[in-house]
């Protein structure tokens, strides 16, 4: 416990960690402030901005909260009309509020796809004739009308916070092992009475604690922000009503993630982000154990985390091209390199070299064989943090018939993270022997 506390203090007391944490959370708070400051709503010809706009939208929605009916829809249109005003460089009708925008999008003939591509609503449709009504009937769950904008903001803020948290983890954990090599203090640490095994375990435990702590602070801060300004209503609504980039989907007779309860969708996304944080921390610790300086560890960690994404962006126009193939295989390349740390250096030199090559090549061969059946790409932390992965995995599950795809991706992330941690242990321990 003493070593663990000491390692935890070493990470958290560094100026790099303190300045990086202050910068990351300052950026996150600025994003939060911008969401509130940019809020607007128009109610009966009166325009509100900032927090007042949020309060007014919550107030008018509260009167209609509960099960949505055709009578409520008609009453909303009678009291607030349809939005109709447009402006260039403004995405949405400028005279809209939360209620009439919701009715226009799901229950009318109006739409807005750009300031030069829109149609002002002229009529409403009975709920039973709309796609949302058909989805409600298919899943046997009545439609709920609540002010759900807070959950959309929570989702957006968490995705931004996850990316900032990833940067903070890379900067914080890359020095954990590398600093000892850089300062040439390994020999001193390994000769303490606790021994090198306990010292390495303390480093890993402290590093993972910092990663989980950063994640917990981001999620808690997000919850407090949303609860304070937007409220936490709408957890029972369909996820397609609360997630900004999630649209109602008809596949599998609407029994899909677009009709999940909003709260279930959010919890699922939080779990995805958590796994992403664990993987980023494991990657950072692994490359820290391999490098002679924290800077080298950061560079290699960034390459491991972003090269597959970068190659995928370059090669996605040609799914049979070499660049796209490399984007898929690179996800297996780095774990293969990590496996090389487990090859005993006591073996015959020829056997040792063959073992190293096999560790690097075999995972890519396995990936090449299974890449048509398993979406390795969704195990990359950047993807786990991004919007839409929940929907993509759910679509693969039903469209491709892979009922195990979510468990498979999550299991693969956990396995790779454990592999990186074990290999970081082995590599740092071997560095003492060498």
PDB file of N, CA and C in Angstrom, residues 157-245:
ATOM      1  N   UNK A 157     -21.261  16.091 -24.477  1.00  0.00           N
ATOM      2  CA  UNK A 157     -20.187  16.513 -23.573  1.00  0.00           C
ATOM      3  C   UNK A 157     -19.294  15.329 -23.196  1.00  0.00           C
ATOM      4  N   UNK A 158     -19.887  14.163 -22.992  1.00  0.00           N
ATOM      5  CA  UNK A 158     -19.094  12.993 -22.620  1.00  0.00           C
ATOM      6  C   UNK A 158     -18.141  12.590 -23.740  1.00  0.00           C
ATOM      7  N   UNK A 159     -18.583  12.692 -24.985  1.00  0.00           N
ATOM      8  CA  UNK A 159     -17.701  12.342 -26.096  1.00  0.00           C
ATOM      9  C   UNK A 159     -16.530  13.312 -26.180  1.00  0.00           C
ATOM     10  N   UNK A 160     -16.781  14.595 -25.931  1.00  0.00           N
ATOM     11  CA  UNK A 160     -15.701  15.586 -25.908  1.00  0.00           C
ATOM     12  C   UNK A 160     -14.786  15.336 -24.712  1.00  0.00           C
ATOM     13  N   UNK A 161     -15.397  15.095 -23.544  1.00  0.00           N
ATOM     14  CA  UNK A 161     -14.611  14.846 -22.336  1.00  0.00           C
ATOM     15  C   UNK A 161     -13.756  13.600 -22.459  1.00  0.00           C
ATOM     16  N   UNK A 162     -14.252  12.568 -23.149  1.00  0.00           N
ATOM     17  CA  UNK A 162     -13.487  11.336 -23.312  1.00  0.00           C
ATOM     18  C   UNK A 162     -12.218  11.583 -24.121  1.00  0.00           C
ATOM     19  N   UNK A 163     -12.324  12.383 -25.180  1.00  0.00           N
ATOM     20  CA  UNK A 163     -11.143  12.699 -25.985  1.00  0.00           C
ATOM     21  C   UNK A 163     -10.134  13.520 -25.188  1.00  0.00           C
ATOM     22  N   UNK A 164     -10.632  14.487 -24.417  1.00  0.00           N
ATOM     23  CA  UNK A 164      -9.731  15.269 -23.563  1.00  0.00           C
ATOM     24  C   UNK A 164      -9.108  14.382 -22.493  1.00  0.00           C
ATOM     25  N   UNK A 165      -9.908  13.471 -21.937  1.00  0.00           N
ATOM     26  CA  UNK A 165      -9.386  12.549 -20.935  1.00  0.00           C
ATOM     27  C   UNK A 165      -8.327  11.628 -21.500  1.00  0.00           C
ATOM     28  N   UNK A 166      -8.494  11.219 -22.755  1.00  0.00           N
ATOM     29  CA  UNK A 166      -7.494  10.365 -23.393  1.00  0.00           C
ATOM     30  C   UNK A 166      -6.156  11.090 -23.491  1.00  0.00           C
ATOM     31  N   UNK A 167      -6.182  12.353 -23.886  1.00  0.00           N
ATOM     32  CA  UNK A 167      -4.949  13.143 -23.960  1.00  0.00           C
ATOM     33  C   UNK A 167      -4.316  13.266 -22.576  1.00  0.00           C
ATOM     34  N   UNK A 168      -5.147  13.505 -21.568  1.00  0.00           N
ATOM     35  CA  UNK A 168      -4.647  13.650 -20.197  1.00  0.00           C
ATOM     36  C   UNK A 168      -4.000  12.355 -19.709  1.00  0.00           C
ATOM     37  N   UNK A 169      -4.601  11.218 -20.036  1.00  0.00           N
ATOM     38  CA  UNK A 169      -4.033   9.925 -19.638  1.00  0.00           C
ATOM     39  C   UNK A 169      -2.683   9.698 -20.322  1.00  0.00           C
ATOM     40  N   UNK A 170      -2.601   9.996 -21.606  1.00  0.00           N
ATOM     41  CA  UNK A 170      -1.342   9.818 -22.326  1.00  0.00           C
ATOM     42  C   UNK A 170      -0.225  10.647 -21.701  1.00  0.00           C
ATOM     43  N   UNK A 171      -0.530  11.882 -21.355  1.00  0.00           N
ATOM     44  CA  UNK A 171       0.479  12.757 -20.763  1.00  0.00           C
ATOM     45  C   UNK A 171       0.829  12.336 -19.340  1.00  0.00           C
ATOM     46  N   UNK A 172      -0.138  11.768 -18.629  1.00  0.00           N
ATOM     47  CA  UNK A 172       0.061  11.436 -17.213  1.00  0.00           C
ATOM     48  C   UNK A 172       0.759  10.103 -17.014  1.00  0.00           C
ATOM     49  N   UNK A 173       0.419   9.105 -17.836  1.00  0.00           N
ATOM     50  CA  UNK A 173       0.922   7.753 -17.599  1.00  0.00           C
ATOM     51  C   UNK A 173       2.147   7.388 -18.422  1.00  0.00           C
ATOM     52  N   UNK A 174       2.415   8.126 -19.482  1.00  0.00           N
ATOM     53  CA  UNK A 174       3.607   7.810 -20.274  1.00  0.00           C
ATOM     54  C   UNK A 174       4.901   7.912 -19.471  1.00  0.00           C
ATOM     55  N   UNK A 175       5.007   8.801 -18.472  1.00  0.00           N
ATOM     56  CA  UNK A 175       6.252   8.845 -17.681  1.00  0.00           C
ATOM     57  C   UNK A 175       6.357   7.782 -16.586  1.00  0.00           C
ATOM     58  N   UNK A 176       5.325   6.984 -16.335  1.00  0.00           N
ATOM     59  CA  UNK A 176       5.311   6.105 -15.161  1.00  0.00           C
ATOM     60  C   UNK A 176       6.537   5.201 -15.121  1.00  0.00           C
ATOM     61  N   UNK A 177       6.827   4.489 -16.218  1.00  0.00           N
ATOM     62  CA  UNK A 177       8.031   3.670 -16.301  1.00  0.00           C
ATOM     63  C   UNK A 177       9.185   4.450 -16.932  1.00  0.00           C
ATOM     64  N   UNK A 178       8.852   5.217 -17.977  1.00  0.00           N
ATOM     65  CA  UNK A 178       9.904   5.850 -18.770  1.00  0.00           C
ATOM     66  C   UNK A 178      10.740   6.829 -17.949  1.00  0.00           C
ATOM     67  N   UNK A 179      10.125   7.467 -16.967  1.00  0.00           N
ATOM     68  CA  UNK A 179      10.874   8.402 -16.123  1.00  0.00           C
ATOM     69  C   UNK A 179      12.015   7.706 -15.392  1.00  0.00           C
ATOM     70  N   UNK A 180      11.773   6.459 -14.949  1.00  0.00           N
ATOM     71  CA  UNK A 180      12.816   5.732 -14.231  1.00  0.00           C
ATOM     72  C   UNK A 180      13.993   5.424 -15.153  1.00  0.00           C
ATOM     73  N   UNK A 181      13.674   5.063 -16.403  1.00  0.00           N
ATOM     74  CA  UNK A 181      14.751   4.815 -17.364  1.00  0.00           C
ATOM     75  C   UNK A 181      15.460   6.113 -17.722  1.00  0.00           C
ATOM     76  N   UNK A 182      14.678   7.190 -17.884  1.00  0.00           N
ATOM     77  CA  UNK A 182      15.248   8.476 -18.272  1.00  0.00           C
ATOM     78  C   UNK A 182      16.190   9.017 -17.193  1.00  0.00           C
ATOM     79  N   UNK A 183      15.807   8.809 -15.935  1.00  0.00           N
ATOM     80  CA  UNK A 183      16.615   9.314 -14.821  1.00  0.00           C
ATOM     81  C   UNK A 183      17.605   8.277 -14.294  1.00  0.00           C
ATOM     82  N   UNK A 184      17.553   7.061 -14.915  1.00  0.00           N
ATOM     83  CA  UNK A 184      18.472   5.975 -14.555  1.00  0.00           C
ATOM     84  C   UNK A 184      18.374   5.608 -13.067  1.00  0.00           C
ATOM     85  N   UNK A 185      17.116   5.455 -12.600  1.00  0.00           N
ATOM     86  CA  UNK A 185      16.900   5.100 -11.192  1.00  0.00           C
ATOM     87  C   UNK A 185      16.316   3.697 -11.042  1.00  0.00           C
ATOM     88  N   UNK A 186      16.291   2.919 -12.117  1.00  0.00           N
ATOM     89  CA  UNK A 186      15.721   1.569 -12.040  1.00  0.00           C
ATOM     90  C   UNK A 186      16.461   0.695 -11.034  1.00  0.00           C
ATOM     91  N   UNK A 187      17.755   0.721 -11.114  1.00  0.00           N
ATOM     92  CA  UNK A 187      18.531  -0.151 -10.244  1.00  0.00           C
ATOM     93  C   UNK A 187      18.262   0.156  -8.779  1.00  0.00           C
ATOM     94  N   UNK A 188      18.128   1.431  -8.465  1.00  0.00           N
ATOM     95  CA  UNK A 188      17.867   1.825  -7.083  1.00  0.00           C
ATOM     96  C   UNK A 188      16.503   1.344  -6.619  1.00  0.00           C
ATOM     97  N   UNK A 189      15.495   1.500  -7.483  1.00  0.00           N
ATOM     98  CA  UNK A 189      14.140   1.098  -7.102  1.00  0.00           C
ATOM     99  C   UNK A 189      14.017  -0.412  -6.957  1.00  0.00           C
ATOM    100  N   UNK A 190      14.704  -1.154  -7.813  1.00  0.00           N
ATOM    101  CA  UNK A 190      14.584  -2.608  -7.794  1.00  0.00           C
ATOM    102  C   UNK A 190      15.304  -3.253  -6.619  1.00  0.00           C
ATOM    103  N   UNK A 191      16.150  -2.500  -5.945  1.00  0.00           N
ATOM    104  CA  UNK A 191      16.863  -3.065  -4.798  1.00  0.00           C
ATOM    105  C   UNK A 191      16.239  -2.678  -3.461  1.00  0.00           C
ATOM    106  N   UNK A 192      15.046  -2.046  -3.480  1.00  0.00           N
ATOM    107  CA  UNK A 192      14.363  -1.724  -2.232  1.00  0.00           C
ATOM    108  C   UNK A 192      13.823  -3.006  -1.614  1.00  0.00           C
ATOM    109  N   UNK A 193      13.454  -2.926  -0.347  1.00  0.00           N
ATOM    110  CA  UNK A 193      13.037  -4.138   0.372  1.00  0.00           C
ATOM    111  C   UNK A 193      11.731  -4.716  -0.174  1.00  0.00           C
ATOM    112  N   UNK A 194      10.894  -3.880  -0.824  1.00  0.00           N
ATOM    113  CA  UNK A 194       9.642  -4.403  -1.388  1.00  0.00           C
ATOM    114  C   UNK A 194       9.899  -5.257  -2.623  1.00  0.00           C
ATOM    115  N   UNK A 195      11.008  -4.998  -3.314  1.00  0.00           N
ATOM    116  CA  UNK A 195      11.328  -5.784  -4.493  1.00  0.00           C
ATOM    117  C   UNK A 195      10.672  -5.246  -5.738  1.00  0.00           C
ATOM    118  N   UNK A 196      11.189  -5.719  -6.879  1.00  0.00           N
ATOM    119  CA  UNK A 196      10.717  -5.175  -8.152  1.00  0.00           C
ATOM    120  C   UNK A 196       9.280  -5.602  -8.478  1.00  0.00           C
ATOM    121  N   UNK A 197       8.847  -6.788  -8.026  1.00  0.00           N
ATOM    122  CA  UNK A 197       7.492  -7.238  -8.330  1.00  0.00           C
ATOM    123  C   UNK A 197       6.455  -6.293  -7.734  1.00  0.00           C
ATOM    124  N   UNK A 198       6.611  -5.966  -6.459  1.00  0.00           N
ATOM    125  CA  UNK A 198       5.662  -5.070  -5.802  1.00  0.00           C
ATOM    126  C   UNK A 198       5.731  -3.668  -6.380  1.00  0.00           C
ATOM    127  N   UNK A 199       6.936  -3.239  -6.769  1.00  0.00           N
ATOM    128  CA  UNK A 199       7.089  -1.907  -7.331  1.00  0.00           C
ATOM    129  C   UNK A 199       6.348  -1.789  -8.662  1.00  0.00           C
ATOM    130  N   UNK A 200       6.463  -2.794  -9.510  1.00  0.00           N
ATOM    131  CA  UNK A 200       5.778  -2.769 -10.804  1.00  0.00           C
ATOM    132  C   UNK A 200       4.270  -2.848 -10.601  1.00  0.00           C
ATOM    133  N   UNK A 201       3.827  -3.705  -9.681  1.00  0.00           N
ATOM    134  CA  UNK A 201       2.389  -3.812  -9.403  1.00  0.00           C
ATOM    135  C   UNK A 201       1.837  -2.486  -8.908  1.00  0.00           C
ATOM    136  N   UNK A 202       2.608  -1.792  -8.083  1.00  0.00           N
ATOM    137  CA  UNK A 202       2.168  -0.495  -7.566  1.00  0.00           C
ATOM    138  C   UNK A 202       2.044   0.525  -8.690  1.00  0.00           C
ATOM    139  N   UNK A 203       2.968   0.489  -9.649  1.00  0.00           N
ATOM    140  CA  UNK A 203       2.912   1.414 -10.778  1.00  0.00           C
ATOM    141  C   UNK A 203       1.654   1.172 -11.617  1.00  0.00           C
ATOM    142  N   UNK A 204       1.383  -0.101 -11.907  1.00  0.00           N
ATOM    143  CA  UNK A 204       0.201  -0.432 -12.706  1.00  0.00           C
ATOM    144  C   UNK A 204      -1.072  -0.033 -11.972  1.00  0.00           C
ATOM    145  N   UNK A 205      -1.149  -0.371 -10.676  1.00  0.00           N
ATOM    146  CA  UNK A 205      -2.348  -0.031  -9.899  1.00  0.00           C
ATOM    147  C   UNK A 205      -2.555   1.471  -9.828  1.00  0.00           C
ATOM    148  N   UNK A 206      -1.478   2.221  -9.626  1.00  0.00           N
ATOM    149  CA  UNK A 206      -1.590   3.677  -9.549  1.00  0.00           C
ATOM    150  C   UNK A 206      -2.002   4.261 -10.896  1.00  0.00           C
ATOM    151  N   UNK A 207      -1.417   3.741 -11.967  1.00  0.00           N
ATOM    152  CA  UNK A 207      -1.761   4.239 -13.298  1.00  0.00           C
ATOM    153  C   UNK A 207      -3.215   3.989 -13.641  1.00  0.00           C
ATOM    154  N   UNK A 208      -3.707   2.798 -13.369  1.00  0.00           N
ATOM    155  CA  UNK A 208      -5.108   2.494 -13.664  1.00  0.00           C
ATOM    156  C   UNK A 208      -6.042   3.290 -12.756  1.00  0.00           C
ATOM    157  N   UNK A 209      -5.624   3.532 -11.519  1.00  0.00           N
ATOM    158  CA  UNK A 209      -6.433   4.358 -10.614  1.00  0.00           C
ATOM    159  C   UNK A 209      -6.591   5.763 -11.158  1.00  0.00           C
ATOM    160  N   UNK A 210      -5.500   6.323 -11.664  1.00  0.00           N
ATOM    161  CA  UNK A 210      -5.564   7.670 -12.243  1.00  0.00           C
ATOM    162  C   UNK A 210      -6.505   7.695 -13.446  1.00  0.00           C
ATOM    163  N   UNK A 211      -6.420   6.685 -14.310  1.00  0.00           N
ATOM    164  CA  UNK A 211      -7.284   6.640 -15.492  1.00  0.00           C
ATOM    165  C   UNK A 211      -8.754   6.542 -15.101  1.00  0.00           C
ATOM    166  N   UNK A 212      -9.062   5.635 -14.173  1.00  0.00           N
ATOM    167  CA  UNK A 212     -10.454   5.484 -13.724  1.00  0.00           C
ATOM    168  C   UNK A 212     -10.914   6.747 -13.008  1.00  0.00           C
ATOM    169  N   UNK A 213     -10.016   7.377 -12.245  1.00  0.00           N
ATOM    170  CA  UNK A 213     -10.370   8.614 -11.559  1.00  0.00           C
ATOM    171  C   UNK A 213     -10.697   9.738 -12.522  1.00  0.00           C
ATOM    172  N   UNK A 214      -9.904   9.878 -13.577  1.00  0.00           N
ATOM    173  CA  UNK A 214     -10.175  10.903 -14.595  1.00  0.00           C
ATOM    174  C   UNK A 214     -11.530  10.650 -15.241  1.00  0.00           C
ATOM    175  N   UNK A 215     -11.791   9.385 -15.580  1.00  0.00           N
ATOM    176  CA  UNK A 215     -13.088   9.030 -16.185  1.00  0.00           C
ATOM    177  C   UNK A 215     -14.236   9.361 -15.237  1.00  0.00           C
ATOM    178  N   UNK A 216     -14.108   9.000 -13.966  1.00  0.00           N
ATOM    179  CA  UNK A 216     -15.180   9.238 -12.999  1.00  0.00           C
ATOM    180  C   UNK A 216     -15.443  10.735 -12.826  1.00  0.00           C
ATOM    181  N   UNK A 217     -14.391  11.541 -12.799  1.00  0.00           N
ATOM    182  CA  UNK A 217     -14.565  12.984 -12.650  1.00  0.00           C
ATOM    183  C   UNK A 217     -15.290  13.571 -13.851  1.00  0.00           C
ATOM    184  N   UNK A 218     -14.931  13.123 -15.055  1.00  0.00           N
ATOM    185  CA  UNK A 218     -15.586  13.631 -16.267  1.00  0.00           C
ATOM    186  C   UNK A 218     -17.065  13.280 -16.268  1.00  0.00           C
ATOM    187  N   UNK A 219     -17.384  12.018 -15.954  1.00  0.00           N
ATOM    188  CA  UNK A 219     -18.796  11.595 -15.940  1.00  0.00           C
ATOM    189  C   UNK A 219     -19.575  12.340 -14.856  1.00  0.00           C
ATOM    190  N   UNK A 220     -18.999  12.452 -13.658  1.00  0.00           N
ATOM    191  CA  UNK A 220     -19.674  13.147 -12.565  1.00  0.00           C
ATOM    192  C   UNK A 220     -19.888  14.622 -12.899  1.00  0.00           C
ATOM    193  N   UNK A 221     -18.880  15.255 -13.460  1.00  0.00           N
ATOM    194  CA  UNK A 221     -19.002  16.658 -13.841  1.00  0.00           C
ATOM    195  C   UNK A 221     -20.077  16.837 -14.899  1.00  0.00           C
ATOM    196  N   UNK A 222     -20.146  15.913 -15.831  1.00  0.00           N
ATOM    197  CA  UNK A 222     -21.168  15.952 -16.876  1.00  0.00           C
ATOM    198  C   UNK A 222     -22.568  15.814 -16.276  1.00  0.00           C
ATOM    199  N   UNK A 223     -22.738  14.863 -15.371  1.00  0.00           N
ATOM    200  CA  UNK A 223     -24.036  14.680 -14.709  1.00  0.00           C
ATOM    201  C   UNK A 223     -24.452  15.940 -13.942  1.00  0.00           C
ATOM    202  N   UNK A 224     -23.530  16.492 -13.176  1.00  0.00           N
ATOM    203  CA  UNK A 224     -23.861  17.678 -12.382  1.00  0.00           C
ATOM    204  C   UNK A 224     -24.239  18.849 -13.279  1.00  0.00           C
ATOM    205  N   UNK A 225     -23.510  18.999 -14.363  1.00  0.00           N
ATOM    206  CA  UNK A 225     -23.800  20.087 -15.308  1.00  0.00           C
ATOM    207  C   UNK A 225     -25.190  19.933 -15.911  1.00  0.00           C
ATOM    208  N   UNK A 226     -25.495  18.744 -16.413  1.00  0.00           N
ATOM    209  CA  UNK A 226     -26.794  18.512 -17.046  1.00  0.00           C
ATOM    210  C   UNK A 226     -27.921  18.638 -16.033  1.00  0.00           C
ATOM    211  N   UNK A 227     -27.730  18.065 -14.839  1.00  0.00           N
ATOM    212  CA  UNK A 227     -28.769  18.146 -13.813  1.00  0.00           C
ATOM    213  C   UNK A 227     -29.028  19.587 -13.390  1.00  0.00           C
ATOM    214  N   UNK A 228     -27.992  20.399 -13.345  1.00  0.00           N
ATOM    215  CA  UNK A 228     -28.135  21.776 -12.883  1.00  0.00           C
ATOM    216  C   UNK A 228     -28.833  22.663 -13.899  1.00  0.00           C
ATOM    217  N   UNK A 229     -28.556  22.463 -15.185  1.00  0.00           N
ATOM    218  CA  UNK A 229     -29.077  23.365 -16.205  1.00  0.00           C
ATOM    219  C   UNK A 229     -30.251  22.787 -16.991  1.00  0.00           C
ATOM    220  N   UNK A 230     -30.205  21.493 -17.307  1.00  0.00           N
ATOM    221  CA  UNK A 230     -31.195  20.928 -18.217  1.00  0.00           C
ATOM    222  C   UNK A 230     -32.170  19.966 -17.544  1.00  0.00           C
ATOM    223  N   UNK A 231     -31.810  19.449 -16.393  1.00  0.00           N
ATOM    224  CA  UNK A 231     -32.643  18.449 -15.755  1.00  0.00           C
ATOM    225  C   UNK A 231     -32.382  17.072 -16.335  1.00  0.00           C
ATOM    226  N   UNK A 232     -32.811  16.059 -15.611  1.00  0.00           N
ATOM    227  CA  UNK A 232     -32.551  14.678 -16.004  1.00  0.00           C
ATOM    228  C   UNK A 232     -33.827  13.949 -16.415  1.00  0.00           C
ATOM    229  N   UNK A 233     -34.794  14.695 -16.915  1.00  0.00           N
ATOM    230  CA  UNK A 233     -36.039  14.073 -17.364  1.00  0.00           C
ATOM    231  C   UNK A 233     -35.835  13.361 -18.693  1.00  0.00           C
ATOM    232  N   UNK A 234     -36.694  12.405 -18.969  1.00  0.00           N
ATOM    233  CA  UNK A 234     -36.699  11.770 -20.281  1.00  0.00           C
ATOM    234  C   UNK A 234     -35.942  10.472 -20.384  1.00  0.00           C
ATOM    235  N   UNK A 235     -35.534   9.901 -19.264  1.00  0.00           N
ATOM    236  CA  UNK A 235     -34.803   8.649 -19.329  1.00  0.00           C
ATOM    237  C   UNK A 235     -35.619   7.497 -19.882  1.00  0.00           C
ATOM    238  N   UNK A 236     -36.949   7.593 -19.831  1.00  0.00           N
ATOM    239  CA  UNK A 236     -37.811   6.531 -20.351  1.00  0.00           C
ATOM    240  C   UNK A 236     -38.167   6.718 -21.822  1.00  0.00           C
ATOM    241  N   UNK A 237     -37.826   7.861 -22.397  1.00  0.00           N
ATOM    242  CA  UNK A 237     -38.129   8.099 -23.805  1.00  0.00           C
ATOM    243  C   UNK A 237     -37.252   7.227 -24.692  1.00  0.00           C
ATOM    244  N   UNK A 238     -37.678   7.036 -25.932  1.00  0.00           N
ATOM    245  CA  UNK A 238     -36.850   6.306 -26.880  1.00  0.00           C
ATOM    246  C   UNK A 238     -35.535   7.047 -27.091  1.00  0.00           C
ATOM    247  N   UNK A 239     -34.477   6.277 -27.297  1.00  0.00           N
ATOM    248  CA  UNK A 239     -33.176   6.925 -27.491  1.00  0.00           C
ATOM    249  C   UNK A 239     -33.155   7.800 -28.739  1.00  0.00           C
ATOM    250  N   UNK A 240     -33.968   7.462 -29.752  1.00  0.00           N
ATOM    251  CA  UNK A 240     -34.008   8.288 -30.959  1.00  0.00           C
ATOM    252  C   UNK A 240     -34.597   9.664 -30.681  1.00  0.00           C
ATOM    253  N   UNK A 241     -35.278   9.836 -29.550  1.00  0.00           N
ATOM    254  CA  UNK A 241     -35.818  11.143 -29.187  1.00  0.00           C
ATOM    255  C   UNK A 241     -34.792  12.012 -28.474  1.00  0.00           C
ATOM    256  N   UNK A 242     -33.732  11.405 -27.962  1.00  0.00           N
ATOM    257  CA  UNK A 242     -32.836  12.190 -27.111  1.00  0.00           C
ATOM    258  C   UNK A 242     -31.413  12.325 -27.652  1.00  0.00           C
ATOM    259  N   UNK A 243     -31.010  11.432 -28.576  1.00  0.00           N
ATOM    260  CA  UNK A 243     -29.653  11.498 -29.104  1.00  0.00           C
ATOM    261  C   UNK A 243     -29.677  12.254 -30.417  1.00  0.00           C
ATOM    262  N   UNK A 244     -28.914  13.312 -30.497  1.00  0.00           N
ATOM    263  CA  UNK A 244     -28.982  14.210 -31.639  1.00  0.00           C
ATOM    264  C   UNK A 244     -28.714  13.558 -32.974  1.00  0.00           C
ATOM    265  N   UNK A 245     -27.737  12.626 -33.051  1.00  0.00           N
ATOM    266  CA  UNK A 245     -27.394  12.032 -34.341  1.00  0.00           C
ATOM    267  C   UNK A 245     -27.960  10.623 -34.484  1.00  0.00           C
TER     268      UNK A 245
END
